[in-house]
PDB file of N, CA and C in Angstrom:
ATOM      1  N   MET A   1     126.894  22.338 -68.293  1.00  0.00           N
ATOM      2  CA  MET A   1     127.782  22.882 -68.930  1.00  0.00           C
ATOM      3  C   MET A   1     128.817  21.391 -69.269  1.00  0.00           C
ATOM      4  N   HIS A   2     128.827  20.904 -70.518  1.00  0.00           N
ATOM      5  CA  HIS A   2     129.474  19.607 -70.670  1.00  0.00           C
ATOM      6  C   HIS A   2     131.191  20.162 -70.773  1.00  0.00           C
ATOM      7  N   THR A   3     131.801  19.013 -70.507  1.00  0.00           N
ATOM      8  CA  THR A   3     133.390  19.349 -70.895  1.00  0.00           C
ATOM      9  C   THR A   3     133.941  18.155 -71.829  1.00  0.00           C
ATOM     10  N   ALA A   4     134.855  18.379 -72.655  1.00  0.00           N
ATOM     11  CA  ALA A   4     135.158  17.148 -73.068  1.00  0.00           C
ATOM     12  C   ALA A   4     136.588  16.572 -72.157  1.00  0.00           C
ATOM     13  N   SER A   5     136.393  15.398 -71.981  1.00  0.00           N
ATOM     14  CA  SER A   5     137.577  14.835 -71.276  1.00  0.00           C
ATOM     15  C   SER A   5     138.660  14.885 -72.018  1.00  0.00           C
ATOM     16  N   PHE A   6     139.893  14.717 -71.704  1.00  0.00           N
ATOM     17  CA  PHE A   6     141.201  14.642 -72.696  1.00  0.00           C
ATOM     18  C   PHE A   6     141.383  13.451 -73.481  1.00  0.00           C
ATOM     19  N   GLU A   7     140.777  12.164 -72.940  1.00  0.00           N
ATOM     20  CA  GLU A   7     140.728  10.857 -73.526  1.00  0.00           C
ATOM     21  C   GLU A   7     139.863  11.465 -74.858  1.00  0.00           C
ATOM     22  N   SER A   8     138.760  12.073 -74.934  1.00  0.00           N
ATOM     23  CA  SER A   8     137.709  11.940 -76.176  1.00  0.00           C
ATOM     24  C   SER A   8     138.324  12.987 -77.103  1.00  0.00           C
ATOM     25  N   ILE A   9     139.042  14.027 -76.521  1.00  0.00           N
ATOM     26  CA  ILE A   9     139.660  15.084 -77.242  1.00  0.00           C
ATOM     27  C   ILE A   9     141.156  14.123 -78.416  1.00  0.00           C
ATOM     28  N   VAL A  10     141.545  13.340 -77.901  1.00  0.00           N
ATOM     29  CA  VAL A  10     143.032  12.427 -78.236  1.00  0.00           C
ATOM     30  C   VAL A  10     142.384  11.583 -79.257  1.00  0.00           C
ATOM     31  N   LYS A  11     141.333  11.082 -78.649  1.00  0.00           N
ATOM     32  CA  LYS A  11     140.707  10.061 -79.743  1.00  0.00           C
ATOM     33  C   LYS A  11     140.237  10.651 -80.812  1.00  0.00           C
ATOM     34  N   THR A  12     139.480  11.917 -81.046  1.00  0.00           N
ATOM     35  CA  THR A  12     138.981  12.315 -82.002  1.00  0.00           C
ATOM     36  C   THR A  12     140.483  13.045 -82.997  1.00  0.00           C
ATOM     37  N   ILE A  13     141.402  13.396 -81.759  1.00  0.00           N
ATOM     38  CA  ILE A  13     142.283  13.739 -83.085  1.00  0.00           C
ATOM     39  C   ILE A  13     143.175  12.404 -83.867  1.00  0.00           C
ATOM     40  N   LEU A  14     143.025  11.514 -83.025  1.00  0.00           N
ATOM     41  CA  LEU A  14     143.394  10.370 -83.685  1.00  0.00           C
ATOM     42  C   LEU A  14     142.952   9.736 -85.028  1.00  0.00           C
ATOM     43  N   ILE A  15     141.209   9.725 -84.446  1.00  0.00           N
ATOM     44  CA  ILE A  15     140.513   9.448 -85.671  1.00  0.00           C
ATOM     45  C   ILE A  15     140.817  10.300 -86.906  1.00  0.00           C
ATOM     46  N   ILE A  16     141.054  11.625 -87.030  1.00  0.00           N
ATOM     47  CA  ILE A  16     141.192  12.655 -87.952  1.00  0.00           C
ATOM     48  C   ILE A  16     142.321  12.262 -88.531  1.00  0.00           C
ATOM     49  N   LEU A  17     143.438  11.796 -87.635  1.00  0.00           N
ATOM     50  CA  LEU A  17     145.017  11.808 -88.622  1.00  0.00           C
ATOM     51  C   LEU A  17     144.696  10.008 -88.983  1.00  0.00           C
ATOM     52  N   LEU A  18     144.216   9.069 -88.526  1.00  0.00           N
ATOM     53  CA  LEU A  18     144.028   8.085 -89.326  1.00  0.00           C
ATOM     54  C   LEU A  18     143.365   8.094 -90.579  1.00  0.00           C
ATOM     55  N   PHE A  19     142.286   8.791 -90.680  1.00  0.00           N
ATOM     56  CA  PHE A  19     141.476   9.443 -92.091  1.00  0.00           C
ATOM     57  C   PHE A  19     142.611   9.995 -93.025  1.00  0.00           C
ATOM     58  N   TYR A  20     143.361  10.996 -92.653  1.00  0.00           N
ATOM     59  CA  TYR A  20     144.011  11.567 -93.174  1.00  0.00           C
ATOM     60  C   TYR A  20     145.047  11.062 -93.895  1.00  0.00           C
ATOM     61  N   PHE A  21     145.695  10.126 -93.015  1.00  0.00           N
ATOM     62  CA  PHE A  21     146.734   9.516 -93.953  1.00  0.00           C
ATOM     63  C   PHE A  21     146.207   7.939 -94.278  1.00  0.00           C
ATOM     64  N   GLY A  22     145.341   7.704 -94.189  1.00  0.00           N
ATOM     65  CA  GLY A  22     144.630   6.825 -94.683  1.00  0.00           C
ATOM     66  C   GLY A  22     144.359   6.557 -96.172  1.00  0.00           C
ATOM     67  N   PHE A  23     143.845   8.000 -96.814  1.00  0.00           N
ATOM     68  CA  PHE A  23     143.353   8.904 -98.110  1.00  0.00           C
ATOM     69  C   PHE A  23     144.506   9.070 -98.239  1.00  0.00           C
ATOM     70  N   LYS A  24     145.693   9.638 -97.707  1.00  0.00           N
ATOM     71  CA  LYS A  24     147.003   9.888 -98.529  1.00  0.00           C
ATOM     72  C   LYS A  24     147.753   8.699 -99.130  1.00  0.00           C
ATOM     73  N   ILE A  25     147.837   7.680 -98.310  1.00  0.00           N
ATOM     74  CA  ILE A  25     148.073   6.241 -98.697  1.00  0.00           C
ATOM     75  C   ILE A  25     147.418   5.678 -99.820  1.00  0.00           C
ATOM     76  N   PHE A  26     146.264   5.662 -99.471  1.00  0.00           N
ATOM     77  CA  PHE A  26     145.045   5.232-100.898  1.00  0.00           C
ATOM     78  C   PHE A  26     145.370   6.176-102.373  1.00  0.00           C
ATOM     79  N   ILE A  27     144.972   7.367-101.856  1.00  0.00           N
ATOM     80  CA  ILE A  27     145.830   7.863-102.965  1.00  0.00           C
ATOM     81  C   ILE A  27     146.797   7.866-103.772  1.00  0.00           C
ATOM     82  N   LYS A  28     147.843   7.520-103.106  1.00  0.00           N
ATOM     83  CA  LYS A  28     149.103   7.182-103.420  1.00  0.00           C
ATOM     84  C   LYS A  28     149.472   6.223-104.360  1.00  0.00           C
ATOM     85  N   TRP A  29     148.961   4.970-103.857  1.00  0.00           N
ATOM     86  CA  TRP A  29     148.429   3.671-104.289  1.00  0.00           C
ATOM     87  C   TRP A  29     147.953   3.304-105.641  1.00  0.00           C
ATOM     88  N   PHE A  30     146.734   4.237-105.365  1.00  0.00           N
ATOM     89  CA  PHE A  30     145.455   3.753-106.358  1.00  0.00           C
ATOM     90  C   PHE A  30     145.498   4.817-107.049  1.00  0.00           C
ATOM     91  N   GLY A  31     145.933   6.412-106.946  1.00  0.00           N
ATOM     92  CA  GLY A  31     145.605   7.290-107.478  1.00  0.00           C
ATOM     93  C   GLY A  31     146.303   7.027-108.915  1.00  0.00           C
ATOM     94  N   PRO A  32     147.408   6.785-109.099  1.00  0.00           N
ATOM     95  CA  PRO A  32     147.662   6.488-110.734  1.00  0.00           C
ATOM     96  C   PRO A  32     147.017   5.594-111.566  1.00  0.00           C
ATOM     97  N   ARG A  33     146.828   4.216-110.833  1.00  0.00           N
ATOM     98  CA  ARG A  33     146.048   3.105-111.349  1.00  0.00           C
ATOM     99  C   ARG A  33     144.613   3.804-111.943  1.00  0.00           C
ATOM    100  N   ILE A  34     144.211   4.687-111.166  1.00  0.00           N
ATOM    101  CA  ILE A  34     142.440   5.217-111.368  1.00  0.00           C
ATOM    102  C   ILE A  34     142.737   6.104-112.620  1.00  0.00           C
ATOM    103  N   LEU A  35     144.279   6.933-112.580  1.00  0.00           N
ATOM    104  CA  LEU A  35     144.331   8.232-113.568  1.00  0.00           C
ATOM    105  C   LEU A  35     144.334   7.363-114.918  1.00  0.00           C
ATOM    106  N   LYS A  36     145.497   5.912-115.062  1.00  0.00           N
ATOM    107  CA  LYS A  36     145.979   5.338-116.114  1.00  0.00           C
ATOM    108  C   LYS A  36     144.727   4.844-116.693  1.00  0.00           C
ATOM    109  N   TYR A  37     143.664   4.624-115.736  1.00  0.00           N
ATOM    110  CA  TYR A  37     142.362   4.167-116.402  1.00  0.00           C
ATOM    111  C   TYR A  37     141.410   5.181-117.402  1.00  0.00           C
ATOM    112  N   PHE A  38     141.394   6.195-116.542  1.00  0.00           N
ATOM    113  CA  PHE A  38     140.625   6.994-117.647  1.00  0.00           C
ATOM    114  C   PHE A  38     141.392   7.559-118.483  1.00  0.00           C
ATOM    115  N   LEU A  39     142.992   7.456-118.429  1.00  0.00           N
ATOM    116  CA  LEU A  39     143.417   8.140-119.817  1.00  0.00           C
ATOM    117  C   LEU A  39     143.117   6.864-120.686  1.00  0.00           C
ATOM    118  N   ASN A  40     143.443   5.493-120.685  1.00  0.00           N
ATOM    119  CA  ASN A  40     142.983   4.978-121.339  1.00  0.00           C
ATOM    120  C   ASN A  40     141.472   4.791-121.846  1.00  0.00           C
ATOM    121  N   LYS A  41     140.712   5.180-121.241  1.00  0.00           N
ATOM    122  CA  LYS A  41     139.508   5.103-121.899  1.00  0.00           C
ATOM    123  C   LYS A  41     139.403   6.356-122.642  1.00  0.00           C
ATOM    124  N   ILE A  42     139.884   7.458-122.426  1.00  0.00           N
ATOM    125  CA  ILE A  42     139.424   8.453-123.379  1.00  0.00           C
ATOM    126  C   ILE A  42     140.387   8.658-124.478  1.00  0.00           C
ATOM    127  N   GLY A  43     141.829   7.655-124.431  1.00  0.00           N
ATOM    128  CA  GLY A  43     142.501   7.360-125.302  1.00  0.00           C
ATOM    129  C   GLY A  43     141.877   6.808-126.682  1.00  0.00           C
ATOM    130  N   ASN A  44     141.074   5.696-125.728  1.00  0.00           N
ATOM    131  CA  ASN A  44     140.495   4.561-126.948  1.00  0.00           C
ATOM    132  C   ASN A  44     139.064   5.290-127.691  1.00  0.00           C
ATOM    133  N   LYS A  45     138.696   6.217-127.045  1.00  0.00           N
ATOM    134  CA  LYS A  45     137.517   6.959-127.565  1.00  0.00           C
ATOM    135  C   LYS A  45     138.135   7.759-128.826  1.00  0.00           C
ATOM    136  N   VAL A  46     139.285   8.335-128.378  1.00  0.00           N
ATOM    137  CA  VAL A  46     140.146   9.441-129.437  1.00  0.00           C
ATOM    138  C   VAL A  46     140.595   8.327-130.513  1.00  0.00           C
ATOM    139  N   GLN A  47     140.721   7.423-129.965  1.00  0.00           N
ATOM    140  CA  GLN A  47     141.599   6.421-130.839  1.00  0.00           C
ATOM    141  C   GLN A  47     140.526   5.970-132.092  1.00  0.00           C
ATOM    142  N   GLN A  48     139.161   5.603-131.480  1.00  0.00           N
ATOM    143  CA  GLN A  48     138.323   5.185-132.088  1.00  0.00           C
ATOM    144  C   GLN A  48     137.463   6.232-133.116  1.00  0.00           C
ATOM    145  N   GLN A  49     137.555   7.401-132.657  1.00  0.00           N
ATOM    146  CA  GLN A  49     137.006   8.443-133.701  1.00  0.00           C
ATOM    147  C   GLN A  49     138.128   8.438-134.580  1.00  0.00           C
ATOM    148  N   PHE A  50     139.372   8.753-134.761  1.00  0.00           N
ATOM    149  CA  PHE A  50     140.190   9.120-135.470  1.00  0.00           C
ATOM    150  C   PHE A  50     140.654   7.687-136.864  1.00  0.00           C
ATOM    151  N   ASN A  51     140.160   6.733-136.400  1.00  0.00           N
ATOM    152  CA  ASN A  51     139.865   5.435-137.116  1.00  0.00           C
ATOM    153  C   ASN A  51     138.755   5.349-138.131  1.00  0.00           C
ATOM    154  N   GLN A  52     137.599   5.988-138.032  1.00  0.00           N
ATOM    155  CA  GLN A  52     136.298   6.002-138.335  1.00  0.00           C
ATOM    156  C   GLN A  52     136.391   6.923-139.608  1.00  0.00           C
ATOM    157  N   PRO A  53     136.033   5.911-140.967  1.00  0.00           N
ATOM    158  CA  PRO A  53     136.238   6.907-142.038  1.00  0.00           C
ATOM    159  C   PRO A  53     135.312   8.040-142.287  1.00  0.00           C
ATOM    160  N   PRO A  54     135.615   8.961-143.103  1.00  0.00           N
ATOM    161  CA  PRO A  54     134.730  10.054-143.221  1.00  0.00           C
ATOM    162  C   PRO A  54     133.372   9.809-143.295  1.00  0.00           C
ATOM    163  N   ASN A  55     132.539  10.508-143.167  1.00  0.00           N
ATOM    164  CA  ASN A  55     131.238  10.139-143.604  1.00  0.00           C
ATOM    165  C   ASN A  55     130.968  10.534-144.989  1.00  0.00           C
ATOM    166  N   PRO A  56     130.926   9.964-145.630  1.00  0.00           N
ATOM    167  CA  PRO A  56     130.352   9.954-147.128  1.00  0.00           C
ATOM    168  C   PRO A  56     129.329  10.753-147.408  1.00  0.00           C
ATOM    169  N   ALA A  57     128.208  10.731-146.628  1.00  0.00           N
ATOM    170  CA  ALA A  57     127.373  11.587-146.836  1.00  0.00           C
ATOM    171  C   ALA A  57     127.041  13.139-146.845  1.00  0.00           C
ATOM    172  N   ALA A  58     128.609  13.527-146.126  1.00  0.00           N
ATOM    173  CA  ALA A  58     128.806  14.973-145.913  1.00  0.00           C
ATOM    174  C   ALA A  58     129.042  15.217-147.110  1.00  0.00           C
ATOM    175  N   ASN A  59     130.168  14.869-147.723  1.00  0.00           N
ATOM    176  CA  ASN A  59     130.175  15.463-149.029  1.00  0.00           C
ATOM    177  C   ASN A  59     130.226  14.383-150.326  1.00  0.00           C
ATOM    178  N   LYS A  60     129.198  14.639-151.371  1.00  0.00           N
ATOM    179  CA  LYS A  60     129.347  13.752-152.195  1.00  0.00           C
ATOM    180  C   LYS A  60     130.197  14.152-153.356  1.00  0.00           C
ATOM    181  N   LYS A  61     130.029  13.080-154.402  1.00  0.00           N
ATOM    182  CA  LYS A  61     130.975  13.408-155.327  1.00  0.00           C
ATOM    183  C   LYS A  61     130.655  14.491-156.203  1.00  0.00           C
ATOM    184  N   GLY A  62     130.843  15.281-156.957  1.00  0.00           N
ATOM    185  CA  GLY A  62     130.452  16.411-157.645  1.00  0.00           C
ATOM    186  C   GLY A  62     129.563  17.754-156.405  1.00  0.00           C
ATOM    187  N   ASP A  63     129.855  17.788-155.431  1.00  0.00           N
ATOM    188  CA  ASP A  63     129.511  19.003-154.558  1.00  0.00           C
ATOM    189  C   ASP A  63     130.428  19.712-154.399  1.00  0.00           C
ATOM    190  N   VAL A  64     129.854  21.040-154.584  1.00  0.00           N
ATOM    191  CA  VAL A  64     131.032  22.100-154.082  1.00  0.00           C
ATOM    192  C   VAL A  64     130.546  22.285-152.746  1.00  0.00           C
ATOM    193  N   VAL A  65     131.673  22.770-151.808  1.00  0.00           N
ATOM    194  CA  VAL A  65     131.862  23.014-150.829  1.00  0.00           C
ATOM    195  C   VAL A  65     132.312  24.347-150.523  1.00  0.00           C
ATOM    196  N   ILE A  66     132.019  25.364-149.876  1.00  0.00           N
ATOM    197  CA  ILE A  66     132.151  26.791-150.190  1.00  0.00           C
ATOM    198  C   ILE A  66     132.279  26.994-148.038  1.00  0.00           C
ATOM    199  N   ASP A  67     133.690  27.245-147.593  1.00  0.00           N
ATOM    200  CA  ASP A  67     133.752  27.506-146.589  1.00  0.00           C
ATOM    201  C   ASP A  67     134.100  28.767-146.316  1.00  0.00           C
ATOM    202  N   LYS A  68     133.737  29.914-145.561  1.00  0.00           N
ATOM    203  CA  LYS A  68     133.475  31.203-145.291  1.00  0.00           C
ATOM    204  C   LYS A  68     134.189  31.360-144.041  1.00  0.00           C
ATOM    205  N   LYS A  69     134.929  32.608-143.881  1.00  0.00           N
ATOM    206  CA  LYS A  69     135.396  32.995-142.725  1.00  0.00           C
ATOM    207  C   LYS A  69     133.970  33.555-141.916  1.00  0.00           C
ATOM    208  N   PRO A  70     134.253  33.702-140.628  1.00  0.00           N
ATOM    209  CA  PRO A  70     132.756  34.312-140.302  1.00  0.00           C
ATOM    210  C   PRO A  70     133.319  35.722-139.488  1.00  0.00           C
ATOM    211  N   LYS A  71     131.966  36.600-140.085  1.00  0.00           N
ATOM    212  CA  LYS A  71     132.260  38.104-140.070  1.00  0.00           C
ATOM    213  C   LYS A  71     132.762  38.524-138.708  1.00  0.00           C
ATOM    214  N   LYS A  72     133.705  39.054-138.442  1.00  0.00           N
ATOM    215  CA  LYS A  72     134.103  39.731-137.511  1.00  0.00           C
ATOM    216  C   LYS A  72     132.991  40.231-136.844  1.00  0.00           C
ATOM    217  N   GLY A  73     133.415  39.961-135.180  1.00  0.00           N
ATOM    218  CA  GLY A  73     132.089  40.458-134.241  1.00  0.00           C
ATOM    219  C   GLY A  73     131.984  42.105-134.393  1.00  0.00           C
ATOM    220  N   ARG A  74     131.270  42.803-133.927  1.00  0.00           N
ATOM    221  CA  ARG A  74     130.591  43.977-133.725  1.00  0.00           C
ATOM    222  C   ARG A  74     132.132  45.461-133.752  1.00  0.00           C
ATOM    223  N   GLY A  75     132.116  45.948-134.739  1.00  0.00           N
ATOM    224  CA  GLY A  75     133.361  47.051-135.193  1.00  0.00           C
ATOM    225  C   GLY A  75     133.045  48.114-133.952  1.00  0.00           C
ATOM    226  N   SER A  76     133.568  49.003-134.597  1.00  0.00           N
ATOM    227  CA  SER A  76     133.910  50.684-134.010  1.00  0.00           C
ATOM    228  C   SER A  76     132.399  50.835-134.382  1.00  0.00           C
ATOM    229  N   ASN A  77     131.730  51.434-133.384  1.00  0.00           N
ATOM    230  CA  ASN A  77     130.044  51.871-133.486  1.00  0.00           C
ATOM    231  C   ASN A  77     130.497  53.359-133.427  1.00  0.00           C
ATOM    232  N   LYS A  78     130.403  54.227-134.242  1.00  0.00           N
ATOM    233  CA  LYS A  78     130.591  55.396-134.382  1.00  0.00           C
ATOM    234  C   LYS A  78     129.505  56.333-133.568  1.00  0.00           C
ATOM    235  N   ASN A  79     128.387  55.777-133.581  1.00  0.00           N
ATOM    236  CA  ASN A  79     127.075  56.647-133.264  1.00  0.00           C
ATOM    237  C   ASN A  79     126.981  56.050-131.796  1.00  0.00           C
ATOM    238  N   VAL A  80     127.482  56.304-130.815  1.00  0.00           N
ATOM    239  CA  VAL A  80     127.773  55.718-129.279  1.00  0.00           C
ATOM    240  C   VAL A  80     127.378  56.947-128.752  1.00  0.00           C
ATOM    241  N   GLY A  81     127.052  57.785-129.187  1.00  0.00           N
ATOM    242  CA  GLY A  81     126.246  58.991-127.949  1.00  0.00           C
ATOM    243  C   GLY A  81     127.051  60.772-128.142  1.00  0.00           C
ATOM    244  N   GLU A  82     126.802  61.689-127.723  1.00  0.00           N
ATOM    245  CA  GLU A  82     127.526  62.594-127.797  1.00  0.00           C
ATOM    246  C   GLU A  82     128.315  63.292-126.711  1.00  0.00           C
ATOM    247  N   TYR A  83     129.291  63.385-127.002  1.00  0.00           N
ATOM    248  CA  TYR A  83     130.964  63.938-126.318  1.00  0.00           C
ATOM    249  C   TYR A  83     130.599  65.116-125.315  1.00  0.00           C
ATOM    250  N   ILE A  84     130.720  65.004-123.887  1.00  0.00           N
ATOM    251  CA  ILE A  84     130.379  65.940-123.164  1.00  0.00           C
ATOM    252  C   ILE A  84     131.856  66.050-122.765  1.00  0.00           C
ATOM    253  N   ASP A  85     132.214  67.380-122.377  1.00  0.00           N
ATOM    254  CA  ASP A  85     133.320  67.638-122.031  1.00  0.00           C
ATOM    255  C   ASP A  85     133.212  68.618-120.534  1.00  0.00           C
ATOM    256  N   TYR A  86     134.269  67.371-119.633  1.00  0.00           N
ATOM    257  CA  TYR A  86     134.011  68.142-118.495  1.00  0.00           C
ATOM    258  C   TYR A  86     134.414  69.083-117.942  1.00  0.00           C
ATOM    259  N   GLU A  87     134.748  70.217-116.973  1.00  0.00           N
ATOM    260  CA  GLU A  87     135.586  70.797-116.577  1.00  0.00           C
ATOM    261  C   GLU A  87     135.529  70.591-114.836  1.00  0.00           C
ATOM    262  N   GLU A  88     136.973  70.814-114.594  1.00  0.00           N
ATOM    263  CA  GLU A  88     137.333  70.381-112.895  1.00  0.00           C
ATOM    264  C   GLU A  88     136.305  71.731-112.387  1.00  0.00           C
ATOM    265  N   ILE A  89     135.916  71.427-111.171  1.00  0.00           N
ATOM    266  CA  ILE A  89     135.823  72.446-110.477  1.00  0.00           C
ATOM    267  C   ILE A  89     136.627  72.684-109.041  1.00  0.00           C
ATOM    268  N   ASP A  90     137.149  73.643-109.082  1.00  0.00           N
ATOM    269  CA  ASP A  90     138.358  74.034-107.973  1.00  0.00           C
ATOM    270  C   ASP A  90     137.277  74.345-106.424  1.00  0.00           C
TER     271      ASP A  90
END
């Protein structure tokens, strides 16, 4: 049966701690920069879409556009089956 030596256990724990704290420091330093980069990228896309003129082919001059509210979902269906009156048995 193999047994782990004290040195190998300590070495493994130190490696795990090194990766853990290294990752924490990396996220602390570079996390805000990465987040700022992605937020700027998304902001630029939104700004480009906002600055684009509306599509002139969609609504030509003289066209009539009728917007309707969608019908509400299924209403109460009265035909759900027959009602069965249950009695409690003692």
